[in-house]
mmCIF file of C-alpha atoms and ligand atoms in Angstrom:
data_model
loop_
_atom_site.group_PDB
_atom_site.id
_atom_site.type_symbol
_atom_site.label_atom_id
_atom_site.label_comp_id
_atom_site.label_asym_id
_atom_site.label_seq_id
_atom_site.Cartn_x
_atom_site.Cartn_y
_atom_site.Cartn_z
ATOM 1 C CA UNK A 1 -0.328 -0.067 0.271
ATOM 2 C CA UNK A 2 1.670 3.525 -0.657
ATOM 3 C CA UNK A 3 -0.444 6.711 -0.226
ATOM 4 C CA UNK A 4 -0.822 9.239 -3.203
ATOM 5 C CA UNK A 5 1.525 12.243 -2.912
ATOM 6 C CA UNK A 6 -1.565 14.306 -1.685
ATOM 7 C CA UNK A 7 -1.750 12.236 1.580
ATOM 8 C CA UNK A 8 1.823 12.824 2.522
ATOM 9 C CA UNK A 9 2.700 13.938 6.350
ATOM 10 C CA UNK A 10 5.548 15.050 8.311
ATOM 11 C CA UNK A 11 6.922 11.717 9.079
ATOM 12 C CA UNK A 12 10.329 11.594 11.481
ATOM 13 C CA UNK A 13 13.089 12.716 9.807
ATOM 14 C CA UNK A 14 15.646 11.320 12.127
ATOM 15 C CA UNK A 15 15.508 8.584 14.513
ATOM 16 C CA UNK A 16 16.631 9.167 18.371
ATOM 17 C CA UNK A 17 18.641 6.110 19.279
ATOM 18 C CA UNK A 18 18.873 7.369 23.119
ATOM 19 C CA UNK A 19 22.418 7.039 23.569
ATOM 20 C CA UNK A 20 22.544 3.353 22.478
ATOM 21 C CA UNK A 21 26.136 1.573 22.436
ATOM 22 C CA UNK A 22 26.531 -1.118 19.771
ATOM 23 C CA UNK A 23 29.097 -2.514 21.623
ATOM 24 C CA UNK A 24 27.382 -4.491 23.680
ATOM 25 C CA UNK A 25 25.539 -6.074 20.912
ATOM 26 C CA UNK A 26 28.783 -7.890 19.650
ATOM 27 C CA UNK A 27 29.299 -11.453 21.654
ATOM 28 C CA UNK A 28 32.921 -12.169 22.615
ATOM 29 C CA UNK A 29 32.640 -15.543 21.281
ATOM 30 C CA UNK A 30 32.659 -14.662 17.721
ATOM 31 C CA UNK A 31 36.354 -13.459 17.602
ATOM 32 C CA UNK A 32 37.179 -17.160 18.691
ATOM 33 C CA UNK A 33 34.957 -17.902 15.441
ATOM 34 C CA UNK A 34 37.008 -15.796 13.047
ATOM 35 C CA UNK A 35 40.561 -17.306 14.713
ATOM 36 C CA UNK A 36 39.017 -20.641 13.443
ATOM 37 C CA UNK A 37 38.572 -19.200 10.287
ATOM 38 C CA UNK A 38 42.007 -18.106 9.515
ATOM 39 C CA UNK A 39 43.469 -21.085 10.631
ATOM 40 C CA UNK A 40 41.089 -23.293 8.251
ATOM 41 C CA UNK A 41 42.267 -20.716 5.515
ATOM 42 C CA UNK A 42 45.205 -23.411 4.339
ATOM 43 C CA UNK A 43 42.617 -25.873 2.931
ATOM 44 C CA UNK A 44 40.526 -23.077 1.160
ATOM 45 C CA UNK A 45 40.590 -21.823 -2.261
ATOM 46 C CA UNK A 46 37.927 -19.218 -2.069
ATOM 47 C CA UNK A 47 35.619 -17.472 -0.278
ATOM 48 C CA UNK A 48 31.879 -16.807 -0.376
ATOM 49 C CA UNK A 49 30.546 -13.972 1.445
ATOM 50 C CA UNK A 50 26.720 -14.112 2.026
ATOM 51 C CA UNK A 51 25.336 -10.823 2.979
ATOM 52 C CA UNK A 52 21.488 -9.537 3.124
ATOM 53 C CA UNK A 53 20.105 -7.472 0.055
ATOM 54 C CA UNK A 54 18.506 -5.575 2.384
ATOM 55 C CA UNK A 55 21.487 -3.835 3.795
ATOM 56 C CA UNK A 56 24.081 -4.113 0.605
ATOM 57 C CA UNK A 57 26.249 -1.618 2.830
ATOM 58 C CA UNK A 58 25.794 -1.588 6.345
ATOM 59 C CA UNK A 59 27.187 -4.031 8.835
ATOM 60 C CA UNK A 60 29.555 -5.900 6.159
ATOM 61 C CA UNK A 61 32.359 -7.285 8.073
ATOM 62 C CA UNK A 62 35.639 -5.418 7.315
ATOM 63 C CA UNK A 63 37.291 -8.340 9.230
ATOM 64 C CA UNK A 64 36.372 -10.600 6.709
ATOM 65 C CA UNK A 65 38.407 -8.576 4.009
ATOM 66 C CA UNK A 66 41.706 -7.927 6.325
ATOM 67 C CA UNK A 67 41.924 -11.512 7.833
ATOM 68 C CA UNK A 68 40.854 -13.700 4.946
ATOM 69 C CA UNK A 69 40.953 -11.257 1.846
ATOM 70 C CA UNK A 70 44.297 -13.557 0.659
ATOM 71 C CA UNK A 71 41.775 -15.398 -1.280
ATOM 72 C CA UNK A 72 39.104 -14.608 -3.812
ATOM 73 C CA UNK A 73 36.181 -14.016 -2.450
ATOM 74 C CA UNK A 74 32.794 -13.930 -4.365
ATOM 75 C CA UNK A 75 29.973 -11.422 -2.593
ATOM 76 C CA UNK A 76 26.574 -13.215 -2.505
ATOM 77 C CA UNK A 77 23.890 -10.716 -1.735
ATOM 78 C CA UNK A 78 20.809 -13.299 -0.078
ATOM 79 C CA UNK A 79 17.287 -12.852 0.723
ATOM 80 C CA UNK A 80 16.609 -10.899 -2.474
ATOM 81 C CA UNK A 81 13.191 -12.076 -2.429
ATOM 82 C CA UNK A 82 13.905 -11.848 -0.179
ATOM 83 C CA UNK A 83 15.471 -14.334 -2.841
ATOM 84 C CA UNK A 84 16.017 -16.310 -5.211
ATOM 85 C CA UNK A 85 17.474 -19.369 -3.988
ATOM 86 C CA UNK A 86 18.643 -21.645 -6.818
ATOM 87 C CA UNK A 87 22.030 -19.969 -6.868
ATOM 88 C CA UNK A 88 22.533 -21.530 -10.306
ATOM 89 C CA UNK A 89 25.541 -19.178 -11.105
ATOM 90 C CA UNK A 90 27.788 -19.533 -7.940
ATOM 91 C CA UNK A 91 29.893 -22.880 -9.102
ATOM 92 C CA UNK A 92 30.648 -21.233 -12.314
ATOM 93 C CA UNK A 93 31.784 -18.159 -10.880
ATOM 94 C CA UNK A 94 33.711 -20.025 -8.754
ATOM 95 C CA UNK A 95 35.216 -22.243 -10.899
ATOM 96 C CA UNK A 96 36.443 -19.285 -13.066
ATOM 97 C CA UNK A 97 37.415 -17.564 -10.073
ATOM 98 C CA UNK A 98 39.907 -20.135 -8.546
ATOM 99 C CA UNK A 99 40.753 -21.000 -12.322
ATOM 100 C CA UNK A 100 42.231 -17.601 -12.706
ATOM 101 C CA UNK A 101 43.939 -17.363 -9.365
ATOM 102 C CA UNK A 102 47.197 -18.435 -8.265
ATOM 103 C CA UNK A 103 46.100 -21.557 -5.688
ATOM 104 C CA UNK A 104 49.688 -21.345 -3.900
ATOM 105 C CA UNK A 105 50.177 -25.037 -1.839
ATOM 106 C CA UNK A 106 46.851 -25.987 -3.472
ATOM 107 C CA UNK A 107 47.565 -26.206 -7.012
ATOM 108 C CA UNK A 108 47.764 -29.870 -7.376
ATOM 109 C CA UNK A 109 44.937 -30.224 -5.426
ATOM 110 C CA UNK A 110 41.589 -31.584 -7.942
ATOM 111 C CA UNK A 111 39.074 -30.677 -5.243
ATOM 112 C CA UNK A 112 38.020 -27.327 -4.663
ATOM 113 C CA UNK A 113 37.173 -26.111 -0.893
ATOM 114 C CA UNK A 114 35.425 -22.688 -0.722
ATOM 115 C CA UNK A 115 34.775 -20.964 2.953
ATOM 116 C CA UNK A 116 31.357 -19.551 3.523
ATOM 117 C CA UNK A 117 31.437 -16.269 5.583
ATOM 118 C CA UNK A 118 29.019 -13.797 6.563
ATOM 119 C CA UNK A 119 26.976 -12.417 9.500
ATOM 120 C CA UNK A 120 24.885 -14.430 11.827
ATOM 121 C CA UNK A 121 21.452 -15.515 10.278
ATOM 122 C CA UNK A 122 22.151 -14.517 6.795
ATOM 123 C CA UNK A 123 21.364 -17.172 4.993
ATOM 124 C CA UNK A 124 25.051 -19.109 4.919
ATOM 125 C CA UNK A 125 23.442 -23.005 5.350
ATOM 126 C CA UNK A 126 20.320 -22.434 3.146
ATOM 127 C CA UNK A 127 22.951 -21.244 0.369
ATOM 128 C CA UNK A 128 24.745 -24.308 1.191
ATOM 129 C CA UNK A 129 21.845 -26.639 1.237
ATOM 130 C CA UNK A 130 20.097 -25.227 -1.879
ATOM 131 C CA UNK A 131 23.253 -25.695 -3.880
ATOM 132 C CA UNK A 132 23.540 -29.162 -2.942
ATOM 133 C CA UNK A 133 20.034 -29.593 -4.050
ATOM 134 C CA UNK A 134 20.631 -28.210 -6.924
ATOM 135 C CA UNK A 135 23.984 -29.887 -8.261
ATOM 136 C CA UNK A 136 23.858 -33.308 -6.253
ATOM 137 C CA UNK A 137 20.259 -33.595 -5.815
ATOM 138 C CA UNK A 138 20.734 -34.377 -1.925
ATOM 139 C CA UNK A 139 18.906 -32.930 0.931
ATOM 140 C CA UNK A 140 19.986 -30.919 3.492
ATOM 141 C CA UNK A 141 23.230 -31.478 5.152
ATOM 142 C CA UNK A 142 23.564 -28.190 7.318
ATOM 143 C CA UNK A 143 21.147 -26.618 9.903
ATOM 144 C CA UNK A 144 19.200 -23.710 8.893
ATOM 145 C CA UNK A 145 17.457 -21.170 11.451
ATOM 146 C CA UNK A 146 18.318 -20.897 15.416
ATOM 147 C CA UNK A 147 19.493 -17.928 16.954
ATOM 148 C CA UNK A 148 22.039 -15.519 15.534
ATOM 149 C CA UNK A 149 25.421 -15.574 16.993
ATOM 150 C CA UNK A 150 25.781 -19.431 18.157
ATOM 151 C CA UNK A 151 28.863 -20.511 17.579
ATOM 152 C CA UNK A 152 29.098 -23.594 15.587
ATOM 153 C CA UNK A 153 31.594 -25.859 17.282
ATOM 154 C CA UNK A 154 33.445 -26.862 13.932
ATOM 155 C CA UNK A 155 33.761 -25.604 10.698
ATOM 156 C CA UNK A 156 31.880 -28.254 8.655
ATOM 157 C CA UNK A 157 32.805 -29.888 5.004
ATOM 158 C CA UNK A 158 29.984 -30.125 3.011
ATOM 159 C CA UNK A 159 30.073 -31.546 -0.583
ATOM 160 C CA UNK A 160 28.122 -29.448 -3.389
ATOM 161 C CA UNK A 161 29.054 -30.598 -6.555
ATOM 162 C CA UNK A 162 30.639 -33.740 -7.884
ATOM 163 C CA UNK A 163 32.177 -32.251 -11.354
ATOM 164 C CA UNK A 164 33.911 -29.775 -10.149
ATOM 165 C CA UNK A 165 34.423 -31.399 -6.966
ATOM 166 C CA UNK A 166 33.467 -29.230 -4.845
ATOM 167 C CA UNK A 167 33.205 -28.718 -0.823
ATOM 168 C CA UNK A 168 31.753 -25.781 0.955
ATOM 169 C CA UNK A 169 32.899 -24.856 4.632
ATOM 170 C CA UNK A 170 30.139 -23.738 6.622
ATOM 171 C CA UNK A 171 31.137 -21.407 9.508
ATOM 172 C CA UNK A 172 29.748 -19.465 12.399
ATOM 173 C CA UNK A 173 28.725 -16.061 11.618
ATOM 174 C CA UNK A 174 30.638 -13.074 12.848
ATOM 175 C CA UNK A 175 29.900 -9.458 13.182
ATOM 176 C CA UNK A 176 32.446 -7.078 12.858
ATOM 177 C CA UNK A 177 33.566 -6.223 16.357
ATOM 178 C CA UNK A 178 33.232 -2.328 15.867
ATOM 179 C CA UNK A 179 29.869 -2.201 14.172
ATOM 180 C CA UNK A 180 30.154 1.397 12.193
ATOM 181 C CA UNK A 181 27.002 2.900 13.984
ATOM 182 C CA UNK A 182 24.074 2.361 16.102
ATOM 183 C CA UNK A 183 21.850 2.642 13.267
ATOM 184 C CA UNK A 184 23.607 0.056 11.415
ATOM 185 C CA UNK A 185 23.506 -1.932 14.069
ATOM 186 C CA UNK A 186 19.909 -1.606 14.502
ATOM 187 C CA UNK A 187 19.492 -2.597 10.755
ATOM 188 C CA UNK A 188 21.240 -5.596 10.970
ATOM 189 C CA UNK A 189 19.297 -6.501 14.260
ATOM 190 C CA UNK A 190 16.300 -6.021 12.025
ATOM 191 C CA UNK A 191 18.098 -8.327 9.557
ATOM 192 C CA UNK A 192 18.412 -11.311 12.593
ATOM 193 C CA UNK A 193 21.989 -10.778 12.149
ATOM 194 C CA UNK A 194 22.096 -9.520 16.393
ATOM 195 C CA UNK A 195 20.011 -11.180 18.889
ATOM 196 C CA UNK A 196 16.798 -9.292 19.311
ATOM 197 C CA UNK A 197 17.105 -9.212 23.229
ATOM 198 C CA UNK A 198 20.283 -7.362 23.063
ATOM 199 C CA UNK A 199 19.352 -4.604 21.138
ATOM 200 C CA UNK A 200 15.544 -4.672 22.539
ATOM 201 C CA UNK A 201 12.136 -5.619 20.629
ATOM 202 C CA UNK A 202 10.532 -2.473 21.657
ATOM 203 C CA UNK A 203 13.212 0.074 19.913
ATOM 204 C CA UNK A 204 13.336 -2.243 16.437
ATOM 205 C CA UNK A 205 9.790 -2.406 15.936
ATOM 206 C CA UNK A 206 9.922 1.907 16.519
ATOM 207 C CA UNK A 207 13.110 1.884 14.133
ATOM 208 C CA UNK A 208 10.788 -0.424 11.584
ATOM 209 C CA UNK A 209 7.941 1.696 11.847
ATOM 210 C CA UNK A 210 10.096 5.032 11.350
ATOM 211 C CA UNK A 211 11.604 2.909 8.250
ATOM 212 C CA UNK A 212 8.251 1.861 6.718
ATOM 213 C CA UNK A 213 6.637 5.562 6.623
ATOM 214 C CA UNK A 214 9.712 7.055 5.217
ATOM 215 C CA UNK A 215 9.910 4.675 2.307
ATOM 216 C CA UNK A 216 5.870 5.024 1.898
ATOM 217 C CA UNK A 217 5.886 1.196 2.675
ATOM 218 C CA UNK A 218 2.271 1.300 4.146
ATOM 219 C CA UNK A 219 1.131 -2.499 4.494
ATOM 220 C CA UNK A 220 1.103 -2.503 8.302
ATOM 221 C CA UNK A 221 -2.079 -0.163 7.813
ATOM 222 C CA UNK A 222 -4.364 -2.387 6.221
ATOM 223 C CA UNK A 223 -2.777 -5.621 7.826
ATOM 224 C CA UNK A 224 -3.283 -4.758 10.943
ATOM 225 C CA UNK A 225 -6.384 -2.481 10.535
ATOM 226 C CA UNK A 226 -4.834 0.644 11.566
ATOM 227 C CA UNK A 227 -7.162 3.085 9.180
ATOM 228 C CA UNK A 228 -4.272 5.425 8.454
ATOM 229 C CA UNK A 229 -0.380 5.182 9.179
ATOM 230 C CA UNK A 230 1.220 6.451 12.085
ATOM 231 C CA UNK A 231 4.509 7.577 13.091
ATOM 232 C CA UNK A 232 3.692 6.539 16.933
ATOM 233 C CA UNK A 233 4.848 3.147 17.875
ATOM 234 C CA UNK A 234 2.765 2.641 21.012
ATOM 235 C CA UNK A 235 -0.597 3.369 18.988
ATOM 236 C CA UNK A 236 0.733 0.798 16.095
ATOM 237 C CA UNK A 237 1.448 -1.722 18.874
ATOM 238 C CA UNK A 238 -1.395 -1.285 20.613
ATOM 239 C CA UNK A 239 -3.440 -1.859 17.713
ATOM 240 C CA UNK A 240 -1.240 -4.917 16.360
ATOM 241 C CA UNK A 241 -1.892 -6.253 20.110
ATOM 242 C CA UNK A 242 -5.497 -5.952 19.929
ATOM 243 C CA UNK A 243 -5.919 -7.363 16.262
ATOM 244 C CA UNK A 244 -4.104 -10.550 17.131
ATOM 245 C CA UNK A 245 -5.406 -11.084 20.856
ATOM 246 C CA UNK A 246 -1.889 -10.182 21.977
ATOM 247 C CA UNK A 247 -3.370 -9.356 25.393
ATOM 248 C CA UNK A 248 -3.562 -9.652 29.045
ATOM 249 C CA UNK A 249 -5.579 -8.559 31.895
ATOM 250 C CA UNK A 250 -4.434 -6.442 34.398
ATOM 251 C CA UNK A 251 -6.072 -5.701 37.723
ATOM 252 C CA UNK A 252 -6.471 -1.767 38.315
ATOM 253 C CA UNK A 253 -6.874 -0.268 41.807
ATOM 254 C CA UNK A 254 -9.984 2.279 41.560
ATOM 255 C CA UNK A 255 -11.861 4.526 44.075
ATOM 256 C CA UNK A 256 -14.840 1.562 43.815
ATOM 257 C CA UNK A 257 -12.410 -1.447 44.145
ATOM 258 C CA UNK A 258 -10.419 -3.650 41.398
ATOM 259 C CA UNK A 259 -11.341 -4.065 38.164
ATOM 260 C CA UNK A 260 -10.076 -6.227 35.145
ATOM 261 C CA UNK A 261 -8.763 -4.343 32.056
ATOM 262 C CA UNK A 262 -7.416 -5.942 28.948
ATOM 263 C CA UNK A 263 -3.955 -4.528 28.110
ATOM 264 C CA UNK A 264 -2.193 -5.143 25.375
ATOM 265 C CA UNK A 265 1.277 -6.889 25.635
ATOM 266 C CA UNK A 266 3.297 -4.941 23.774
ATOM 267 C CA UNK A 267 6.538 -6.903 23.769
ATOM 268 C CA UNK A 268 4.325 -9.536 21.552
ATOM 269 C CA UNK A 269 2.743 -7.029 19.614
ATOM 270 C CA UNK A 270 6.741 -5.487 18.983
ATOM 271 C CA UNK A 271 7.828 -9.116 18.046
ATOM 272 C CA UNK A 272 5.087 -10.117 15.791
ATOM 273 C CA UNK A 273 5.838 -6.670 13.894
ATOM 274 C CA UNK A 274 9.756 -8.180 13.222
ATOM 275 C CA UNK A 275 8.806 -11.447 12.494
ATOM 276 C CA UNK A 276 6.635 -10.434 10.044
ATOM 277 C CA UNK A 277 8.932 -7.887 8.483
ATOM 278 C CA UNK A 278 11.588 -10.789 8.528
ATOM 279 C CA UNK A 279 8.975 -12.722 6.661
ATOM 280 C CA UNK A 280 8.554 -10.543 3.611
ATOM 281 C CA UNK A 281 5.178 -9.795 4.761
ATOM 282 C CA UNK A 282 5.424 -6.258 5.182
ATOM 283 C CA UNK A 283 6.162 -5.364 1.722
ATOM 284 C CA UNK A 284 9.822 -5.325 0.156
ATOM 285 C CA UNK A 285 12.373 -2.895 2.189
ATOM 286 C CA UNK A 286 15.880 -1.822 1.497
ATOM 287 C CA UNK A 287 17.064 -0.508 4.781
ATOM 288 C CA UNK A 288 19.988 0.767 3.116
HETATM 289 P P1 GDP B 301 23.383 -18.705 8.717
HETATM 290 O O1 GDP B 301 23.171 -18.529 9.986
HETATM 291 O O2 GDP B 301 23.559 -17.431 7.805
HETATM 292 O O3 GDP B 301 23.506 -20.485 8.016
HETATM 293 O O4 GDP B 301 21.847 -18.711 8.092
HETATM 294 P P2 GDP B 301 20.556 -19.776 7.829
HETATM 295 O O5 GDP B 301 20.837 -20.391 6.420
HETATM 296 O O6 GDP B 301 20.426 -20.501 8.876
HETATM 297 O O7 GDP B 301 19.126 -18.892 7.384
HETATM 298 C C1 GDP B 301 19.096 -18.003 8.487
HETATM 299 C C2 GDP B 301 17.291 -17.999 8.015
HETATM 300 O O8 GDP B 301 16.906 -17.212 6.857
HETATM 301 C C3 GDP B 301 16.453 -19.120 7.832
HETATM 302 O O9 GDP B 301 14.923 -18.810 8.866
HETATM 303 C C4 GDP B 301 16.277 -19.177 6.425
HETATM 304 O O10 GDP B 301 15.292 -19.751 6.268
HETATM 305 C C5 GDP B 301 16.154 -17.717 6.367
HETATM 306 N N1 GDP B 301 16.703 -17.452 4.904
HETATM 307 C C6 GDP B 301 17.842 -17.450 4.551
HETATM 308 N N2 GDP B 301 18.010 -17.114 3.074
HETATM 309 C C7 GDP B 301 17.086 -16.630 2.640
HETATM 310 C C8 GDP B 301 16.525 -16.107 1.260
HETATM 311 O O11 GDP B 301 17.339 -16.161 0.241
HETATM 312 N N3 GDP B 301 15.053 -15.355 1.404
HETATM 313 C C9 GDP B 301 14.088 -15.980 2.788
HETATM 314 N N4 GDP B 301 12.888 -15.161 2.716
HETATM 315 N N5 GDP B 301 15.049 -16.196 4.186
HETATM 316 C C10 GDP B 301 16.386 -17.085 4.011
#
């Protein structure tokens, strides 16, 4: 739903992040993941970096380039459909990239080993599984989904093609140790790369509303029966909660005794808004 130009109103032009500090959003164990990845580089011909197409610039980890950049590097922007999961072009691209690069001590090796890197929850495992399905007609070898930022214990080697013989190395998601700004962190969080509770569902839902309005992406209005767009997160969440029955009874003390009133469950409504956005059901949104 887009509004005609005449219906435009004054949306917030800036978002107030309330002095938040991104440093607290970086889980310490990610440094270990990056170290493991560096140690495995000797066994690797090429890197595929997977990043979210909704944030082509924000939150790409510069440490990938700095620490792993001695190998050829292919950037896959995932979740275009969020996205076309067939990835037919990846293996020919990789084959060209590796055969036109110096393979150093791996020159004699007939098999290709490719390390798949990216921030948490960006779709690394999904990419590996879809390539495996496409080229080997085999099912899942890599676990999809789950909480962002939980380290995979080992870097698993998964076959994705017979000719050329190609293996992909699945890796733990690693965020940049210093995310460039609170806003970049917020975008990463909306895309599921940072655990929601570290950032806070309430402020994330508010930033999402701010973005949707700024981009005139008003499909939330009809979906939640709001009547008209709003820039006020509290009234939007109230409507979402009432529409989806996410309410709870609270006792209120009045002059004439206790009465039970129905109160919206704001955190549940905020979570619902985020979940719906991540499924692509609030429309296609470019956050950068
Ligand atoms: P990883 O942590 O980088 O390995 O990410 P996963 O492969 O586990 O994917 C994280 C979530 O994103 C899962 O819920 C996937 O179903 C979803 N996902 C991955 N790729 C795509 C995509 O291209 N489009 C959409 N809509 N969802 C995707």
